[in-house]
Amino acid sequence: PCFPTVTSLQDLASGAALAATIHCYCPQLLRLEEVCLKDPMSVADSLYNLQLVQDFCASRLPRGCPLSLEDLLYVPPP
């Protein structure tokens, strides 16, 4: 698979890099086959990945994810 390169905060908007990083450290909790790595990525694909990230955070982190899907999806350009 081709993993997205992260050079700015806006590169996290698709959720692919975040989900792939979670998979790298916790492959038993988030399978790579579940992550959408299309290029180009549609808004629906991005929301799907970001929901995977939020679900992981909600189930594994004491306080969950402090950011909403919209916060992550609509990161303003630098």
Coordinates of N, CA and C in Angstrom, one line a residue:
P1 N 0.8 -1.2 0.0 CA 0.0 0.0 0.0 C 0.9 1.3 0.0
C2 N 0.3 2.3 -0.5 CA 1.0 3.6 -0.6 C 0.5 4.5 0.6
F3 N 1.3 4.8 1.5 CA 0.9 5.6 2.7 C 1.1 7.1 2.4
P4 N 0.2 7.9 2.7 CA 0.3 9.3 2.5 C 1.4 10.0 3.3
T5 N 2.1 10.9 2.7 CA 3.2 11.6 3.4 C 2.6 12.8 4.1
V6 N 3.0 13.0 5.3 CA 2.4 14.1 6.1 C 3.5 15.2 6.2
T7 N 3.2 16.4 5.6 CA 4.1 17.5 5.7 C 3.5 18.7 6.4
S8 N 2.2 18.7 6.6 CA 1.5 19.7 7.3 C 0.3 19.2 8.0
L9 N -0.3 19.9 8.8 CA -1.5 19.5 9.6 C -2.6 19.2 8.6
Q10 N -2.7 19.9 7.5 CA -3.8 19.6 6.5 C -3.7 18.2 5.9
D11 N -2.5 17.6 5.9 CA -2.3 16.2 5.4 C -3.0 15.2 6.3
L12 N -3.4 15.6 7.5 CA -4.1 14.7 8.3 C -5.6 14.6 8.1
A13 N -6.1 15.5 7.2 CA -7.6 15.7 7.0 C -8.2 14.4 6.4
S14 N -7.5 13.6 5.7 CA -8.1 12.4 5.1 C -8.2 11.3 6.1
G15 N -7.5 11.4 7.2 CA -7.6 10.3 8.2 C -6.7 9.1 7.8
A16 N -6.2 9.1 6.6 CA -5.4 7.9 6.1 C -4.1 7.8 6.9
A17 N -3.4 8.9 7.1 CA -2.1 8.8 7.8 C -2.3 8.5 9.3
L18 N -3.3 9.1 9.9 CA -3.6 8.7 11.3 C -4.0 7.3 11.5
A19 N -4.9 6.8 10.6 CA -5.3 5.4 10.7 C -4.2 4.4 10.4
A20 N -3.3 4.8 9.4 CA -2.2 3.9 9.1 C -1.2 3.9 10.3
T21 N -1.0 5.0 10.9 CA -0.1 5.1 12.1 C -0.7 4.2 13.2
I22 N -2.0 4.3 13.5 CA -2.6 3.5 14.5 C -2.4 2.0 14.2
H23 N -2.6 1.6 12.9 CA -2.4 0.3 12.5 C -0.9 -0.2 12.7
C24 N 0.0 0.7 12.4 CA 1.4 0.4 12.6 C 1.8 0.0 14.0
Y25 N 1.2 0.7 15.0 CA 1.5 0.4 16.4 C 0.5 -0.6 17.0
C26 N -0.7 -0.7 16.5 CA -1.7 -1.6 17.1 C -2.4 -2.4 15.9
P27 N -1.7 -3.2 15.2 CA -2.3 -3.9 14.1 C -3.4 -4.8 14.4
Q28 N -3.5 -5.3 15.7 CA -4.5 -6.2 16.1 C -5.8 -5.4 16.4
L29 N -5.7 -4.1 16.6 CA -6.9 -3.2 16.9 C -7.4 -2.5 15.6
L30 N -6.6 -2.3 14.7 CA -7.1 -1.6 13.4 C -6.3 -2.2 12.2
R31 N -7.1 -3.0 11.5 CA -6.4 -3.7 10.4 C -6.3 -2.8 9.2
L32 N -5.2 -2.9 8.5 CA -4.9 -2.0 7.4 C -5.9 -2.2 6.3
E33 N -6.5 -3.3 6.1 CA -7.5 -3.6 5.1 C -8.8 -2.7 5.4
E34 N -8.9 -2.2 6.6 CA -10.1 -1.4 6.9 C -9.9 0.1 6.5
V35 N -8.6 0.5 6.4 CA -8.3 1.9 6.1 C -8.4 2.1 4.6
C36 N -9.1 3.2 4.2 CA -9.2 3.6 2.8 C -7.9 4.4 2.4
L37 N -7.2 3.9 1.4 CA -6.0 4.5 1.0 C -6.0 5.0 -0.5
K38 N -7.2 5.3 -1.0 CA -7.4 5.7 -2.4 C -6.7 7.0 -2.6
D39 N -6.4 7.2 -3.9 CA -5.9 8.5 -4.4 C -6.5 8.8 -5.7
P40 N -7.3 9.9 -5.8 CA -7.7 10.8 -4.8 C -8.7 10.3 -3.8
M41 N -8.8 10.9 -2.7 CA -9.7 10.5 -1.6 C -10.9 11.4 -1.6
S42 N -12.1 10.8 -1.6 CA -13.4 11.5 -1.6 C -13.7 12.0 -0.1
V43 N -14.6 12.9 0.0 CA -15.0 13.3 1.4 C -15.5 12.1 2.1
A44 N -16.3 11.3 1.5 CA -16.9 10.1 2.2 C -15.8 9.2 2.6
D45 N -14.7 9.0 1.8 CA -13.6 8.1 2.2 C -12.9 8.7 3.4
S46 N -12.7 10.0 3.4 CA -12.0 10.7 4.5 C -12.8 10.6 5.8
L47 N -14.1 10.8 5.7 CA -15.0 10.7 6.9 C -14.9 9.2 7.4
Y48 N -14.9 8.2 6.5 CA -14.8 6.8 7.0 C -13.5 6.6 7.8
N49 N -12.3 7.1 7.2 CA -11.1 7.0 7.9 C -11.1 7.7 9.3
L50 N -11.6 8.9 9.3 CA -11.6 9.7 10.5 C -12.5 9.0 11.5
Q51 N -13.6 8.4 11.1 CA -14.5 7.7 12.0 C -13.7 6.5 12.6
L52 N -12.9 5.8 11.8 CA -12.1 4.7 12.4 C -11.2 5.2 13.5
V53 N -10.5 6.4 13.2 CA -9.6 7.0 14.2 C -10.4 7.3 15.5
Q54 N -11.6 8.0 15.3 CA -12.4 8.4 16.5 C -12.8 7.2 17.2
D55 N -13.2 6.1 16.5 CA -13.7 4.9 17.2 C -12.5 4.3 18.0
F56 N -11.4 4.3 17.5 CA -10.2 3.8 18.2 C -9.9 4.6 19.4
C57 N -9.9 5.9 19.3 CA -9.7 6.8 20.4 C -10.7 6.6 21.5
A58 N -12.0 6.5 21.1 CA -13.1 6.4 22.1 C -13.0 5.1 22.9
S59 N -12.5 4.0 22.2 CA -12.4 2.7 22.9 C -11.1 2.5 23.6
R60 N -10.0 3.2 23.3 CA -8.7 2.9 23.8 C -8.0 4.1 24.6
L61 N -8.5 5.3 24.4 CA -7.9 6.4 25.2 C -8.8 6.9 26.3
P62 N -8.3 7.2 27.4 CA -9.1 7.6 28.6 C -10.1 8.7 28.3
R63 N -9.8 9.6 27.5 CA -10.7 10.8 27.2 C -11.1 10.8 25.8
G64 N -10.8 9.8 25.0 CA -11.3 9.8 23.6 C -10.5 10.8 22.8
C65 N -11.1 11.2 21.7 CA -10.5 12.2 20.8 C -11.1 13.6 21.0
P66 N -10.3 14.6 21.4 CA -10.9 15.9 21.7 C -11.4 16.7 20.5
L67 N -11.1 16.2 19.3 CA -11.5 16.9 18.1 C -12.6 16.1 17.4
S68 N -13.5 16.9 16.8 CA -14.7 16.4 16.1 C -14.2 15.9 14.7
L69 N -15.1 15.2 14.0 CA -14.8 14.8 12.6 C -14.6 16.1 11.8
E70 N -15.4 17.1 12.0 CA -15.3 18.3 11.2 C -14.0 19.1 11.5
D71 N -13.5 19.0 12.7 CA -12.3 19.7 13.1 C -11.1 19.1 12.2
L72 N -11.2 17.8 12.1 CA -10.1 17.1 11.4 C -10.3 17.2 9.9
L73 N -11.5 17.1 9.4 CA -11.8 17.1 8.0 C -11.5 18.4 7.3
Y74 N -11.9 19.5 8.0 CA -11.8 20.8 7.5 C -10.6 21.6 8.1
V75 N -9.5 21.0 8.1 CA -8.3 21.8 8.6 C -8.0 22.9 7.6
P76 N -7.8 24.1 8.1 CA -7.6 25.2 7.2 C -6.1 25.1 6.6
P77 N -5.9 25.6 5.4 CA -4.6 25.5 4.8 C -3.6 26.4 5.6
P78 N -2.3 26.1 5.5 CA -1.4 26.9 6.3 C -1.2 28.3 5.8

